[in-house]
Structures are given as structure tokens and as C-alpha cells.
Short mmCIF file of C-alpha atoms in Angstrom, two decimals:
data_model
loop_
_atom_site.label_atom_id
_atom_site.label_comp_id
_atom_site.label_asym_id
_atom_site.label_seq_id
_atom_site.Cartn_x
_atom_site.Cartn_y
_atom_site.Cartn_z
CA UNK J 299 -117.61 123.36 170.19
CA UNK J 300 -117.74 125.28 173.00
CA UNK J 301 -120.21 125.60 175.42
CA UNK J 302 -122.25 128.61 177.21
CA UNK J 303 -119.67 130.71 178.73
CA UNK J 304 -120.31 133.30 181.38
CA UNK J 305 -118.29 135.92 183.09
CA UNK J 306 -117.01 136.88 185.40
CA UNK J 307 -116.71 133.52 187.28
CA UNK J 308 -116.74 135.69 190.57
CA UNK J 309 -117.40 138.96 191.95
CA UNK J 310 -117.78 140.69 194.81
CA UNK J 311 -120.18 143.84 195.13
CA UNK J 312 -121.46 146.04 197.78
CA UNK J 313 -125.10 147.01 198.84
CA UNK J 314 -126.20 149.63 196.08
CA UNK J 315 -123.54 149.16 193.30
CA UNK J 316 -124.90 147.87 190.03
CA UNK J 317 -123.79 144.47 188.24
CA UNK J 318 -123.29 143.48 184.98
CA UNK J 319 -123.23 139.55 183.88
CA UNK J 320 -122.56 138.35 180.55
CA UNK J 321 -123.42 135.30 178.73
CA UNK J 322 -122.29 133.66 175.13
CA UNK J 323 -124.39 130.73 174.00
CA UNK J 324 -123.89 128.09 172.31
CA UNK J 325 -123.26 128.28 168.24
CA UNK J 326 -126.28 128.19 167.00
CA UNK J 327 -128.62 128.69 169.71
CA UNK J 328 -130.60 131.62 169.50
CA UNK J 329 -132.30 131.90 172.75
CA UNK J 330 -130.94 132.43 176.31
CA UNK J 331 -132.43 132.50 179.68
CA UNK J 332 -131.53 133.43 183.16
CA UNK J 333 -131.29 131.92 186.30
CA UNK J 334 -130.89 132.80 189.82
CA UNK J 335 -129.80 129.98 192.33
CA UNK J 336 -129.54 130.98 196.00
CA UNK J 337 -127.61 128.07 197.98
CA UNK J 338 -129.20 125.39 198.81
CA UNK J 339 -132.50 126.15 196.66
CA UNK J 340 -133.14 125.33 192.61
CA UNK J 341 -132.38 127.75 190.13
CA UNK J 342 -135.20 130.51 189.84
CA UNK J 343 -136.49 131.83 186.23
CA UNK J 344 -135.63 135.31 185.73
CA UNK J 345 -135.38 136.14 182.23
CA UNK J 346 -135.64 134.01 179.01
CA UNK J 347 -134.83 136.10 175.29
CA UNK J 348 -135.30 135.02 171.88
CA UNK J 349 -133.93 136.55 168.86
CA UNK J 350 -133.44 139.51 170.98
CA UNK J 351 -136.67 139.88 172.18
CA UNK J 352 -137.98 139.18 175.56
CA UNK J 353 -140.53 135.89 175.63
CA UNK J 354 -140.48 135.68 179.35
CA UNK J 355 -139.81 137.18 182.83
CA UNK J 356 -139.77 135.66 186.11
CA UNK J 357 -141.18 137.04 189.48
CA UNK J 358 -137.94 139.60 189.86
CA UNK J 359 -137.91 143.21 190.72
CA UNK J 360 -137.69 146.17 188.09
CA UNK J 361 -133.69 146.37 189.14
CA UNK J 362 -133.19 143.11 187.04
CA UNK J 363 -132.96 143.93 183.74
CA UNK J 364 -131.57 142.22 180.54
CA UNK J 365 -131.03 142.28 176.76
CA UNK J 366 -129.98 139.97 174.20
CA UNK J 367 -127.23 140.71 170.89
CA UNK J 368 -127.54 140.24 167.32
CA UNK J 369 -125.23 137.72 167.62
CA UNK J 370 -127.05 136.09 170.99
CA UNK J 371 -124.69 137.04 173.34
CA UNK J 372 -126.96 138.34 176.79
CA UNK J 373 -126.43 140.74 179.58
CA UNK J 374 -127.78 140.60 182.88
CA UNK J 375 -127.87 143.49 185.21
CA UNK J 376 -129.25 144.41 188.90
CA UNK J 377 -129.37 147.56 189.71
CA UNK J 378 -129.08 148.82 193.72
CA UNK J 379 -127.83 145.58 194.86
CA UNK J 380 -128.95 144.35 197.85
CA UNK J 381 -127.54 141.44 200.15
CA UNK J 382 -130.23 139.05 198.85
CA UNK J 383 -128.92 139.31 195.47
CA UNK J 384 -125.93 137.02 196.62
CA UNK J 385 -126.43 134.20 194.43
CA UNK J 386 -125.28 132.12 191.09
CA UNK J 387 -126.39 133.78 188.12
CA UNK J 388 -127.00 130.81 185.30
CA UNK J 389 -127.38 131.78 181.73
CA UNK J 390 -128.49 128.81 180.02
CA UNK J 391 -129.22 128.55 175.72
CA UNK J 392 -131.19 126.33 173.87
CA UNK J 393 -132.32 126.61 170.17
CA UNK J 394 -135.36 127.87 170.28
CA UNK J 395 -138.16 128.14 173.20
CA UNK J 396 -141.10 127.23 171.04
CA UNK J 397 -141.80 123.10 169.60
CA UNK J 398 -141.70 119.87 171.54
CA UNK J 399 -140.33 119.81 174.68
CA UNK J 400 -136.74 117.86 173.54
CA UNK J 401 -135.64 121.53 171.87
CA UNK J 402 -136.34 123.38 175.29
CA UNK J 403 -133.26 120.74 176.64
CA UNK J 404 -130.84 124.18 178.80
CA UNK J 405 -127.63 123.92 178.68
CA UNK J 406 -126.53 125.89 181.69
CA UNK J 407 -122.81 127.65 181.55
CA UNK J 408 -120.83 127.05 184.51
CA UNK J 409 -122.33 130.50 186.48
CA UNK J 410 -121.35 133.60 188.11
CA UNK J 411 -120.74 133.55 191.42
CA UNK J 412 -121.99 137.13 193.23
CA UNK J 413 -121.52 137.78 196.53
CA UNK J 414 -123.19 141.51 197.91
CA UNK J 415 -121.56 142.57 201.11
CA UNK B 133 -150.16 126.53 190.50
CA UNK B 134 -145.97 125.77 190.21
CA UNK B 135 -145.18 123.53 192.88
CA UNK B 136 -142.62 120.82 192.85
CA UNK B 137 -141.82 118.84 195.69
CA UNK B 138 -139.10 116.36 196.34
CA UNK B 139 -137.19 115.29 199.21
CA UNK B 140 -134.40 117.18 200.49
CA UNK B 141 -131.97 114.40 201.07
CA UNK B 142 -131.76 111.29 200.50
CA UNK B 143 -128.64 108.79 201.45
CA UNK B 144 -127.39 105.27 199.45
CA UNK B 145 -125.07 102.94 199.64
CA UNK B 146 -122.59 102.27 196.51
CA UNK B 147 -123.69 99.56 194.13
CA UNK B 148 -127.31 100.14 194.93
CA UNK B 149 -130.57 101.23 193.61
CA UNK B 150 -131.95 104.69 194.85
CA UNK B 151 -135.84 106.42 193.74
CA UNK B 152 -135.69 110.13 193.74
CA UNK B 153 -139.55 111.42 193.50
CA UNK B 154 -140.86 114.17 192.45
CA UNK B 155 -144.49 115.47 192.25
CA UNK B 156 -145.77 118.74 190.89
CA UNK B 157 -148.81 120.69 190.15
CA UNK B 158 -148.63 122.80 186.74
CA UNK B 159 -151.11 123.95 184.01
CA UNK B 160 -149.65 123.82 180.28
CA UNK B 161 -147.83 120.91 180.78
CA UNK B 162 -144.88 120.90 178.37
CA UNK B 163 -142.83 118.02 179.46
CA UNK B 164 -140.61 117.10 182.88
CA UNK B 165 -136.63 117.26 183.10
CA UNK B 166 -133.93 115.92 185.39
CA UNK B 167 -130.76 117.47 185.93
CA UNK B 168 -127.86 116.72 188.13
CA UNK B 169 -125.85 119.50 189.81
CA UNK B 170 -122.37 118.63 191.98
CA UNK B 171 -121.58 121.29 194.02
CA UNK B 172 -120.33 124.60 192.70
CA UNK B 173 -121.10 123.15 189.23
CA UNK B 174 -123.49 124.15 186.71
CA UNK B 175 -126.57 121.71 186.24
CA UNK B 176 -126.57 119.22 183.78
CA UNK B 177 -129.61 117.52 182.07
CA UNK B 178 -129.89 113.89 182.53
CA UNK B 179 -133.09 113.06 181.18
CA UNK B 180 -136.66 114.62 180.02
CA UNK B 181 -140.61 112.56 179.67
CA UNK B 182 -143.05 114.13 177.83
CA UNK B 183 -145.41 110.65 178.11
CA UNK B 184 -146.04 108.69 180.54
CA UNK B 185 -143.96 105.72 180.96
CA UNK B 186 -140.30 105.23 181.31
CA UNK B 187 -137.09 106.70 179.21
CA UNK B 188 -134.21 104.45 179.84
CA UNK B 189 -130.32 105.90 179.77
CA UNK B 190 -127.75 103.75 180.76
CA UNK B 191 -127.91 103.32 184.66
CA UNK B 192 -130.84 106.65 184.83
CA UNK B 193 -134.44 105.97 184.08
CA UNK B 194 -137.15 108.45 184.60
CA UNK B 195 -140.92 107.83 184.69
CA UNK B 196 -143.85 109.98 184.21
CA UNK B 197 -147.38 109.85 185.03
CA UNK B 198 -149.27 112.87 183.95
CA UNK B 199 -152.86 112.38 185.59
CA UNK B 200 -150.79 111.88 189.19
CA UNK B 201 -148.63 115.02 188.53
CA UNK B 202 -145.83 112.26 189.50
CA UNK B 203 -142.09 111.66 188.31
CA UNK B 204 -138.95 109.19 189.76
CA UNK B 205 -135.60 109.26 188.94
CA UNK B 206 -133.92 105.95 189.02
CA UNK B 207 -130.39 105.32 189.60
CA UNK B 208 -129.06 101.67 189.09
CA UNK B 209 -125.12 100.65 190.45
CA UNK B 210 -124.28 103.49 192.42
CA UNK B 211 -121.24 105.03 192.26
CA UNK B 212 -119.54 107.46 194.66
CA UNK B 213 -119.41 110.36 191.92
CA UNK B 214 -123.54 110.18 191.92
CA UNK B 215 -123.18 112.41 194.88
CA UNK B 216 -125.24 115.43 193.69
CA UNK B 217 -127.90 117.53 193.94
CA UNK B 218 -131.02 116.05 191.47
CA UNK B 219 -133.26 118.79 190.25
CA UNK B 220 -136.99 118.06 189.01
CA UNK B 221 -138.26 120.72 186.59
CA UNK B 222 -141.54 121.47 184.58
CA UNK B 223 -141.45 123.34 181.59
CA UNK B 224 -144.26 125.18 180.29
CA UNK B 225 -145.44 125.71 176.45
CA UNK B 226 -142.40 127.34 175.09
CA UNK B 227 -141.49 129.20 178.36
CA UNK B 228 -139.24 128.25 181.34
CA UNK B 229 -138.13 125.50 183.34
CA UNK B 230 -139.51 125.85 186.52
CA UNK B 231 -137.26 123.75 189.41
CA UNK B 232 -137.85 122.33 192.50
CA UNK B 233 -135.64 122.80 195.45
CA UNK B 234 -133.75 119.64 194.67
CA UNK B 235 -132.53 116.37 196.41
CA UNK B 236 -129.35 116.38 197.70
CA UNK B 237 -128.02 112.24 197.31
CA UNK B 238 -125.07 110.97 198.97
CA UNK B 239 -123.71 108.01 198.15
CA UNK B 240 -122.03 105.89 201.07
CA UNK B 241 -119.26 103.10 200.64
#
């Protein structure tokens, strides 16, 4: 089975352009969040959906923004990028956010890489 | 409030025993997670306590003491490829994980 993929791997943006990351879980899962992981700090909560509604949001701007797909599948997008945005970008799935704390195990796809110049 | 502390580095010697702590301060309490993270890689879960006491997994153990706000990682028989970043989280009642800054362990020959 595969895993939670994310693209692009890379990109490279400047100050004010918009982004768009995308995220596939894992088969079955039906609930993805997002995390933001500057270097050198631990990954920061920014948005967690299930069954395509929003159940949480972390302490982020208005210019992050995301949605989830009938079939899971999540975009994240920052608008008017600024150079602190330069970060990974973790999606990470899990089954379902609710029960004992075993089910809320993330499994974190390998991240995008963005880099505002 | 969120916080979770840990130590920022921490350096071992192969074959050894190293104790990565972490304490944390959090209301709804849904359970405590370690994950590993090698550089430029994604994080991986190693372990979760939701009592206190010990999980066991191979060569990781964790521990959890709930009234202390307390947690260790243990790693038995290091091994050069246990370089990594070990990140302490807290998850909330059906909500996120929230991290600490993580401890960056290098292992020495």
C-alpha cells in the first residue's frame, strides 16, 4: 500500500506569489492534517480535516487556507507569501481524529520543501 | 497551557543506553507520542503511552507519568543510524499533536 504522498517535493516561490500543496492519504484514512516545520523546530499544527470538514486550525494567519476531497485527497494554500513561510509542509492521515489515542497514530508523507525568496 | 520541553541535544556513544526526557503541561490529556525524524525525512512514530508506566518495543521504551506531566524515551544498543531528531508530542481529545522542539541525538563510535 502506499503511503501519504505529497507534492511537489520542492519549490521555490517569491515574496507575494501564492502556493498550492497537495496531499493523498493513505487508503482508507479519512482525515488529514497539516504541518508546518521550520528548521530546526517541531512540526507546528496548522490544519487538521475530517470527512471534508474542518475539526481544527492552528495559530496561522487567514492566508493559510485548506480543503479536503471526497475522496480525502487535501490542498494546502498560502496566499501572499512571505519569507517566513519557508518551511516543510507535512500532510499527515490517520483514520479518524476522534477514539483512543492509538487511532490518532500520523503518518506523515515525506513533505514539501518551500523555499520564499 | 502547550508546553513541551526537552533537551536540544544530546550525544552517545554506540552500544549504549541514552534517556531522552520530555515534560509538558497540557489540559485534555489524550495520550503522549514519540517520533523519530533523520534529517530531510518525514517523522516517523516510534511509540505512544496513554497510562502511566512503560510500553516496551524492541530496543525503544517510553514511560509516562501523568500527575508529573513527565515522559523518557529509552534507547538500548545504540546504533549509528539512531542519529535523529526525537520529537515528544501531546495530543489532545480528538485534535492535534502538539510537538516539542525536539532532541537532536548523535550517536558516536
Amino acid at each position: 500500500d502506499a503511503g501519504v504522498t505529497q507534492s511537489p517535493t520542492h519549490l521555490i516561490k517569491t515574496r507575494g506569489q501564492h502556493v498550492t500543496l497537495r496531499c493523498s492519504p493513505i487508503s482508507g484514512h479519512k482525515s488529514v492534517s497539516w504541518y508546518q516545520q521550520v528548521l530546526g523546530q517541531g512540526p507546528q499544527f496548522i490544519f487538521q480535516y475530517y470527512e471534508k470538514e474542518e475539526r481544527g486550525r492552528g495559530n496561522f494567519p487567514d492566508r493559510f487556507s485548506a480543503r479536503q476531497f471526497p475522496n480525502y485527497s487535501s490542498e494546502l494554500n498560502v496566499n501572499a507569501l512571505l519569507l517566513g513561510d519557508s518551511a516543510l509542509y507535512l500532510c499527515a492521515s490517520t483514520l479518524s481524529p476522534q477514539g483512543r489515542a492509538g487511532a490518532n497514530v500520523l503518518t506523515f508523507g515525506a513533505g514539501s520543501r518551500l523555499t520564499v525568496l | 497551557g502547550q508546553n513541551i520541553d526537552q533537551p536540544t541535544e544530546m550525544t552517545a556513544t554506540e552500544g549504549a543506553i541514552v534517556q531522552i526526557n520530555c515534560t509538558y503541561q497540557t489540559s485534555g490529556f489524550n495520550g503522549l507520542f514519540w517520533y523519530q525524524q533523520h534529517a530531510g525525512e518525514a517523522p516517523t512514530f516510534l511509540s505512544y503511552n496513554v497510562l502511566d508506566g512503560l510500553e516496551e518495543k524492541g530496543r525503544f521504551s517510553s514511560f509516562l507519568s501523568r500527575s508529573k506531566g513527565y515522559s523518557y524515551l529509552l534507547l538500548k544498543e545504540l546504533q549509528m543510524k539512531d542519529s535523529a531528531s526525537y520529537l515528544c508530542a501531546v495530543s489532545r481529545a480528538g485534535y492535534a499533536l502538539n510537538f516539542g522542539k525536539g532532541t537532536s541525538l548523535l550517536v558516536t563510535p
